[in-house]
Amino acid sequence: MYHTLDLHFQNYEHAIAAFVIETDDGPVLIESGPYSTFPSLEQGLNNLGYKVGDVKHVLLSHIHFDHAGAAWAFAEKGAKIYLHPFGHDHMHDPSKLVASATMIYGDQMDVLWGEMKGIPKKNLKVMDHDDAIEIGGHSFRALHTPGHAKHHIAWHWKDTIFTGDVAGVKIEGGPVVPPCPPPDINLEDWIHSIDLVLSKNPNRLVLTHYGEEINPNIHMKELKEILSDWGQWIKTKWQEGLNNDEITPLFMKYTEQQLRDRGVSDHGLKQYEAANPSWMSVAGLVRYWKKKQG
């Protein structure tokens, strides 16, 4: 049994989640969300009968702000933060993360993500591929799953895998779509990671964006198809000589129609865009094709 905490990112339901597993050593938190949603996270914990200080273990899928931005607030209370080795230095000193994000988001940084503080090294616990930790009678195994990000971990618990972003974004029964942000989106790695996840034969996938998927093979097949579709669509526009600013509105129109064709409502479109901004996938996939060519 696990609990899903809706973090109500930008006042949207089902855009970003965190998850709680109750153990003999207190609650284990998977994902922290951004610090901007910390009040929702704290309320979710309170609803389960816990305080922030009760959380001694936080498992991060990766270090992007929407998944890890509030981890420092738990570390300040003494929690251990488990993460990929590539994320260690950035979480200890997030100045480069903040600087690069500020170049993108400008004066929206605080509204979107909130404060980001460094985490002492003693609180950071790196997990190599296939490492397992035992917490309060529960085992959590780290699966290195690059593709969306090189510092990505999917967490295997019992017959369930908490997928971070490797299983894409799927909101309220809509279609699955792949978040493809810069700087290290890699389609080949992502396909390999999908196959790795499926090789564990999970009964369910749990997506940070958003919720439970009980047909992993069908879900991942659809993700592979849309990942290829988006990748080839962006490649064609880029090869035609269009720049990111020119591609983005065309891509938004293209993907909006895909979602509408699958029955996604106007409100659903806003939820998808909040969880997976179109411009980010354009930037990531154009960068990917440039690197491939170079």
Tab-separated table of C-alpha atoms in Angstrom:
chain	number	residue	atom	x	y	z
A	1	MET	CA	0.000	0.000	0.000
A	2	TYR	CA	1.279	3.435	-0.887
A	3	HIS	CA	-0.288	6.876	-0.663
A	4	THR	CA	-0.362	9.455	-3.466
A	5	LEU	CA	-0.048	13.105	-2.475
A	6	ASP	CA	-1.319	15.544	-5.097
A	7	LEU	CA	0.933	18.600	-4.879
A	8	HIS	CA	-1.495	20.865	-6.792
A	9	PHE	CA	1.253	22.398	-8.901
A	10	GLN	CA	0.125	25.777	-10.248
A	11	ASN	CA	-3.290	24.973	-8.741
A	12	TYR	CA	-3.788	22.069	-11.155
A	13	GLU	CA	-4.837	18.669	-9.918
A	14	HIS	CA	-2.880	15.639	-11.082
A	15	ALA	CA	0.151	17.490	-12.480
A	16	ILE	CA	2.801	16.492	-9.907
A	17	ALA	CA	2.650	13.823	-7.211
A	18	ALA	CA	4.737	12.617	-4.314
A	19	PHE	CA	4.285	9.197	-2.724
A	20	VAL	CA	4.399	7.875	0.825
A	21	ILE	CA	5.093	4.309	1.900
A	22	GLU	CA	4.560	3.589	5.582
A	23	THR	CA	7.291	1.457	7.169
A	24	ASP	CA	8.462	0.360	10.609
A	25	ASP	CA	11.024	3.183	10.357
A	26	GLY	CA	8.434	5.834	9.591
A	27	PRO	CA	7.170	7.160	6.273
A	28	VAL	CA	9.361	6.858	3.170
A	29	LEU	CA	8.787	9.690	0.697
A	30	ILE	CA	9.294	9.115	-3.030
A	31	GLU	CA	9.741	12.462	-4.825
A	32	SER	CA	9.566	15.792	-3.022
A	33	GLY	CA	8.108	17.970	-5.736
A	34	PRO	CA	9.250	21.605	-6.018
A	35	TYR	CA	9.461	23.780	-2.919
A	36	SER	CA	6.655	25.923	-4.356
A	37	THR	CA	4.265	23.059	-3.578
A	38	PHE	CA	5.691	22.327	-0.118
A	39	PRO	CA	2.514	23.476	1.696
A	40	SER	CA	0.487	20.881	-0.232
A	41	LEU	CA	3.089	18.228	0.535
A	42	GLU	CA	3.104	19.108	4.219
A	43	GLN	CA	-0.703	19.011	4.313
A	44	GLY	CA	-0.696	15.624	2.607
A	45	LEU	CA	1.689	14.278	5.230
A	46	ASN	CA	-0.428	15.786	8.011
A	47	ASN	CA	-3.511	14.075	6.575
A	48	LEU	CA	-1.687	10.761	6.995
A	49	GLY	CA	-0.775	11.626	10.570
A	50	TYR	CA	2.836	12.658	9.943
A	51	LYS	CA	4.945	15.772	10.298
A	52	VAL	CA	7.772	16.775	7.960
A	53	GLY	CA	10.289	15.771	10.617
A	54	ASP	CA	8.915	12.231	10.652
A	55	VAL	CA	10.260	11.633	7.133
A	56	LYS	CA	13.774	10.227	7.474
A	57	HIS	CA	14.146	8.824	3.952
A	58	VAL	CA	13.442	10.618	0.646
A	59	LEU	CA	13.933	8.728	-2.624
A	60	LEU	CA	14.368	10.957	-5.694
A	61	SER	CA	13.880	9.804	-9.266
A	62	HIS	CA	16.071	12.669	-10.529
A	63	ILE	CA	17.100	16.194	-9.659
A	64	HIS	CA	14.806	18.300	-11.856
A	65	PHE	CA	12.989	20.915	-9.770
A	66	ASP	CA	9.538	19.346	-10.195
A	67	HIS	CA	10.806	16.120	-8.612
A	68	ALA	CA	13.518	17.191	-6.179
A	69	GLY	CA	13.186	20.916	-5.459
A	70	ALA	CA	11.895	20.490	-1.899
A	71	ALA	CA	14.290	17.714	-0.841
A	72	TRP	CA	16.464	20.172	1.084
A	73	ALA	CA	13.580	20.936	3.468
A	74	PHE	CA	13.577	17.294	4.591
A	75	ALA	CA	17.370	17.180	4.798
A	76	GLU	CA	17.236	20.163	7.165
A	77	LYS	CA	15.170	17.938	9.478
A	78	GLY	CA	17.785	15.174	9.215
A	79	ALA	CA	16.388	13.053	6.386
A	80	LYS	CA	18.627	11.043	4.076
A	81	ILE	CA	18.150	11.884	0.402
A	82	TYR	CA	18.731	8.956	-1.985
A	83	LEU	CA	19.683	9.816	-5.560
A	84	HIS	CA	21.727	8.996	-8.662
A	85	PRO	CA	25.506	9.577	-8.406
A	86	PHE	CA	25.327	12.181	-11.196
A	87	GLY	CA	22.936	14.248	-9.095
A	88	HIS	CA	25.022	14.356	-5.919
A	89	ASP	CA	27.116	17.468	-6.570
A	90	HIS	CA	24.198	19.465	-7.967
A	91	MET	CA	22.044	18.775	-4.923
A	92	HIS	CA	24.907	19.643	-2.591
A	93	ASP	CA	25.495	22.908	-4.453
A	94	PRO	CA	22.507	23.764	-6.659
A	95	SER	CA	23.908	27.091	-7.856
A	96	LYS	CA	24.451	25.846	-11.423
A	97	LEU	CA	20.989	24.293	-11.524
A	98	VAL	CA	19.421	27.520	-10.301
A	99	ALA	CA	21.467	29.684	-12.679
A	100	SER	CA	20.576	27.637	-15.753
A	101	ALA	CA	16.909	27.476	-14.772
A	102	THR	CA	16.832	31.219	-14.117
A	103	MET	CA	18.031	31.815	-17.675
A	104	ILE	CA	14.955	29.923	-18.848
A	105	TYR	CA	12.270	30.941	-16.349
A	106	GLY	CA	13.447	34.419	-15.331
A	107	ASP	CA	11.162	36.111	-12.827
A	108	GLN	CA	8.867	33.060	-12.804
A	109	MET	CA	11.439	30.972	-10.925
A	110	ASP	CA	9.997	31.540	-7.476
A	111	VAL	CA	6.375	31.142	-8.562
A	112	LEU	CA	7.094	27.883	-10.382
A	113	TRP	CA	9.721	26.231	-8.239
A	114	GLY	CA	10.294	28.153	-5.021
A	115	GLU	CA	13.480	28.208	-3.012
A	116	MET	CA	16.327	25.753	-3.635
A	117	LYS	CA	18.968	25.201	-0.957
A	118	GLY	CA	22.016	22.982	-0.908
A	119	ILE	CA	21.971	19.689	0.978
A	120	PRO	CA	24.903	18.662	3.222
A	121	LYS	CA	26.894	15.759	1.821
A	122	LYS	CA	26.204	13.708	4.943
A	123	ASN	CA	22.509	13.697	4.021
A	124	LEU	CA	23.034	12.623	0.395
A	125	LYS	CA	23.149	8.888	-0.318
A	126	VAL	CA	24.085	7.907	-3.856
A	127	MET	CA	22.621	4.741	-5.299
A	128	ASP	CA	24.381	2.767	-8.014
A	129	HIS	CA	22.378	0.745	-10.519
A	130	ASP	CA	20.636	-2.235	-8.905
A	131	ASP	CA	21.590	-1.130	-5.385
A	132	ALA	CA	18.917	-1.867	-2.813
A	133	ILE	CA	18.221	-0.256	0.544
A	134	GLU	CA	16.247	-1.781	3.399
A	135	ILE	CA	14.051	0.647	5.327
A	136	GLY	CA	11.678	-0.472	8.052
A	137	GLY	CA	11.066	-3.910	6.568
A	138	HIS	CA	10.770	-2.691	2.978
A	139	SER	CA	13.277	-3.040	0.155
A	140	PHE	CA	13.754	-0.325	-2.469
A	141	ARG	CA	15.916	-1.066	-5.498
A	142	ALA	CA	17.415	1.672	-7.674
A	143	LEU	CA	17.141	1.143	-11.431
A	144	HIS	CA	19.288	3.552	-13.425
A	145	THR	CA	17.002	4.603	-16.253
A	146	PRO	CA	18.553	7.371	-18.377
A	147	GLY	CA	16.852	8.860	-21.416
A	148	HIS	CA	14.783	11.652	-19.920
A	149	ALA	CA	17.795	12.567	-17.794
A	150	LYS	CA	21.153	10.889	-17.322
A	151	HIS	CA	20.667	11.074	-13.541
A	152	HIS	CA	17.359	9.192	-13.495
A	153	ILE	CA	16.348	6.382	-11.152
A	154	ALA	CA	13.168	4.304	-11.203
A	155	TRP	CA	12.475	2.809	-7.778
A	156	HIS	CA	11.428	-0.856	-7.624
A	157	TRP	CA	9.326	-1.728	-4.571
A	158	LYS	CA	7.532	-5.081	-4.318
A	159	ASP	CA	5.621	-5.522	-7.612
A	160	THR	CA	5.545	-1.765	-8.244
A	161	ILE	CA	7.950	0.610	-9.976
A	162	PHE	CA	7.842	4.327	-9.211
A	163	THR	CA	8.901	5.583	-12.603
A	164	GLY	CA	9.671	9.284	-12.213
A	165	ASP	CA	9.595	10.426	-15.847
A	166	VAL	CA	10.883	7.300	-17.618
A	167	ALA	CA	7.274	6.133	-18.125
A	168	GLY	CA	6.193	9.545	-19.383
A	169	VAL	CA	3.226	11.737	-18.481
A	170	LYS	CA	-0.338	10.362	-18.434
A	171	ILE	CA	-3.118	12.351	-16.813
A	172	GLU	CA	-6.628	11.162	-15.965
A	173	GLY	CA	-6.773	8.368	-18.494
A	174	GLY	CA	-5.385	10.415	-21.352
A	175	PRO	CA	-2.589	9.287	-23.656
A	176	VAL	CA	0.979	8.922	-22.472
A	177	VAL	CA	3.431	11.578	-23.695
A	178	PRO	CA	7.203	11.856	-23.186
A	179	PRO	CA	8.753	14.856	-21.403
A	180	CYS	CA	11.895	15.606	-23.432
A	181	PRO	CA	13.771	18.468	-21.757
A	182	PRO	CA	17.337	19.584	-22.377
A	183	PRO	CA	20.157	19.047	-21.760
A	184	ASP	CA	20.530	15.254	-21.945
A	185	ILE	CA	17.411	13.786	-23.542
A	186	ASN	CA	18.534	10.647	-25.372
A	187	LEU	CA	16.044	8.546	-27.323
A	188	GLU	CA	18.183	5.401	-27.528
A	189	ASP	CA	18.867	5.435	-23.800
A	190	TRP	CA	15.183	5.978	-23.100
A	191	ILE	CA	14.119	2.955	-25.144
A	192	HIS	CA	16.700	0.850	-23.331
A	193	SER	CA	15.385	2.119	-19.980
A	194	ILE	CA	11.802	1.277	-20.950
A	195	ASP	CA	12.924	-2.265	-21.750
A	196	LEU	CA	14.772	-2.460	-18.431
A	197	VAL	CA	11.667	-1.439	-16.500
A	198	LEU	CA	9.533	-4.014	-18.324
A	199	SER	CA	12.154	-6.730	-17.727
A	200	LYS	CA	11.301	-6.503	-14.010
A	201	ASN	CA	7.724	-7.616	-14.805
A	202	PRO	CA	6.016	-5.029	-12.598
A	203	ASN	CA	2.287	-5.293	-11.946
A	204	ARG	CA	1.988	-1.524	-11.856
A	205	LEU	CA	3.853	1.616	-12.790
A	206	VAL	CA	3.403	4.724	-10.665
A	207	LEU	CA	3.982	7.980	-12.537
A	208	THR	CA	4.950	11.246	-10.876
A	209	HIS	CA	2.855	12.883	-13.630
A	210	TYR	CA	0.407	11.233	-12.745
A	211	GLY	CA	-0.839	8.140	-10.947
A	212	GLU	CA	-1.029	4.397	-11.408
A	213	GLU	CA	-0.795	2.377	-14.617
A	214	ILE	CA	-1.777	-1.297	-14.326
A	215	ASN	CA	-1.005	-2.317	-17.928
A	216	PRO	CA	2.752	-1.690	-18.090
A	217	ASN	CA	3.381	-3.421	-21.426
A	218	ILE	CA	0.606	-1.575	-23.269
A	219	HIS	CA	1.576	1.707	-21.629
A	220	MET	CA	5.256	1.397	-22.529
A	221	LYS	CA	4.463	0.322	-26.095
A	222	GLU	CA	2.416	3.500	-26.542
A	223	LEU	CA	5.222	5.560	-25.005
A	224	LYS	CA	7.776	4.134	-27.433
A	225	GLU	CA	5.478	4.978	-30.344
A	226	ILE	CA	4.875	8.591	-29.308
A	227	LEU	CA	8.550	9.061	-28.412
A	228	SER	CA	9.479	8.043	-31.957
A	229	ASP	CA	6.682	10.174	-33.421
A	230	TRP	CA	7.729	13.321	-31.591
A	231	GLY	CA	11.401	12.728	-32.260
A	232	GLN	CA	10.901	12.352	-36.007
A	233	TRP	CA	8.481	15.293	-36.203
A	234	ILE	CA	10.975	17.608	-34.477
A	235	LYS	CA	13.841	16.271	-36.610
A	236	THR	CA	11.939	17.066	-39.814
A	237	LYS	CA	11.172	20.643	-38.768
A	238	TRP	CA	14.743	21.216	-37.615
A	239	GLN	CA	16.148	19.837	-40.882
A	240	GLU	CA	13.853	22.238	-42.737
A	241	GLY	CA	15.818	25.051	-41.097
A	242	LEU	CA	13.278	26.193	-38.512
A	243	ASN	CA	14.576	27.437	-35.151
A	244	ASN	CA	13.108	26.583	-31.739
A	245	ASP	CA	10.902	29.671	-31.600
A	246	GLU	CA	9.413	28.764	-34.965
A	247	ILE	CA	9.004	25.075	-34.164
A	248	THR	CA	7.366	25.497	-30.748
A	249	PRO	CA	3.942	26.896	-31.793
A	250	LEU	CA	3.730	24.319	-34.590
A	251	PHE	CA	4.593	21.555	-32.131
A	252	MET	CA	2.029	22.824	-29.619
A	253	LYS	CA	-0.647	22.698	-32.321
A	254	TYR	CA	0.475	19.226	-33.444
A	255	THR	CA	0.516	17.722	-29.954
A	256	GLU	CA	-2.681	19.486	-28.908
A	257	GLN	CA	-4.461	17.791	-31.792
A	258	GLN	CA	-3.015	14.429	-30.751
A	259	LEU	CA	-4.401	14.927	-27.252
A	260	ARG	CA	-7.786	16.153	-28.500
A	261	ASP	CA	-8.030	13.139	-30.799
A	262	ARG	CA	-7.688	10.982	-27.688
A	263	GLY	CA	-10.494	12.806	-25.901
A	264	VAL	CA	-8.514	15.227	-23.740
A	265	SER	CA	-10.598	18.237	-22.648
A	266	ASP	CA	-9.560	21.904	-22.640
A	267	HIS	CA	-8.819	21.615	-18.921
A	268	GLY	CA	-6.887	18.417	-19.571
A	269	LEU	CA	-4.751	20.196	-22.146
A	270	LYS	CA	-3.759	22.731	-19.481
A	271	GLN	CA	-2.898	19.922	-17.062
A	272	TYR	CA	-0.693	18.250	-19.670
A	273	GLU	CA	1.005	21.541	-20.521
A	274	ALA	CA	1.669	22.263	-16.835
A	275	ALA	CA	3.211	18.824	-16.337
A	276	ASN	CA	5.067	18.761	-19.673
A	277	PRO	CA	5.591	22.177	-21.330
A	278	SER	CA	5.771	21.901	-25.131
A	279	TRP	CA	8.682	24.311	-25.542
A	280	MET	CA	10.803	22.118	-23.273
A	281	SER	CA	10.434	19.072	-25.508
A	282	VAL	CA	11.262	21.169	-28.573
A	283	ALA	CA	14.425	22.462	-26.903
A	284	GLY	CA	15.436	19.003	-25.731
A	285	LEU	CA	14.806	17.165	-28.987
A	286	VAL	CA	16.455	19.820	-31.186
A	287	ARG	CA	19.506	19.626	-28.924
A	288	TYR	CA	19.430	15.822	-29.207
A	289	TRP	CA	19.424	15.891	-33.022
A	290	LYS	CA	22.179	18.520	-33.103
A	291	LYS	CA	24.350	16.329	-30.873
A	292	LYS	CA	23.613	13.288	-33.056
A	293	GLN	CA	24.672	15.175	-36.173
A	294	GLY	CA	27.749	16.636	-34.546
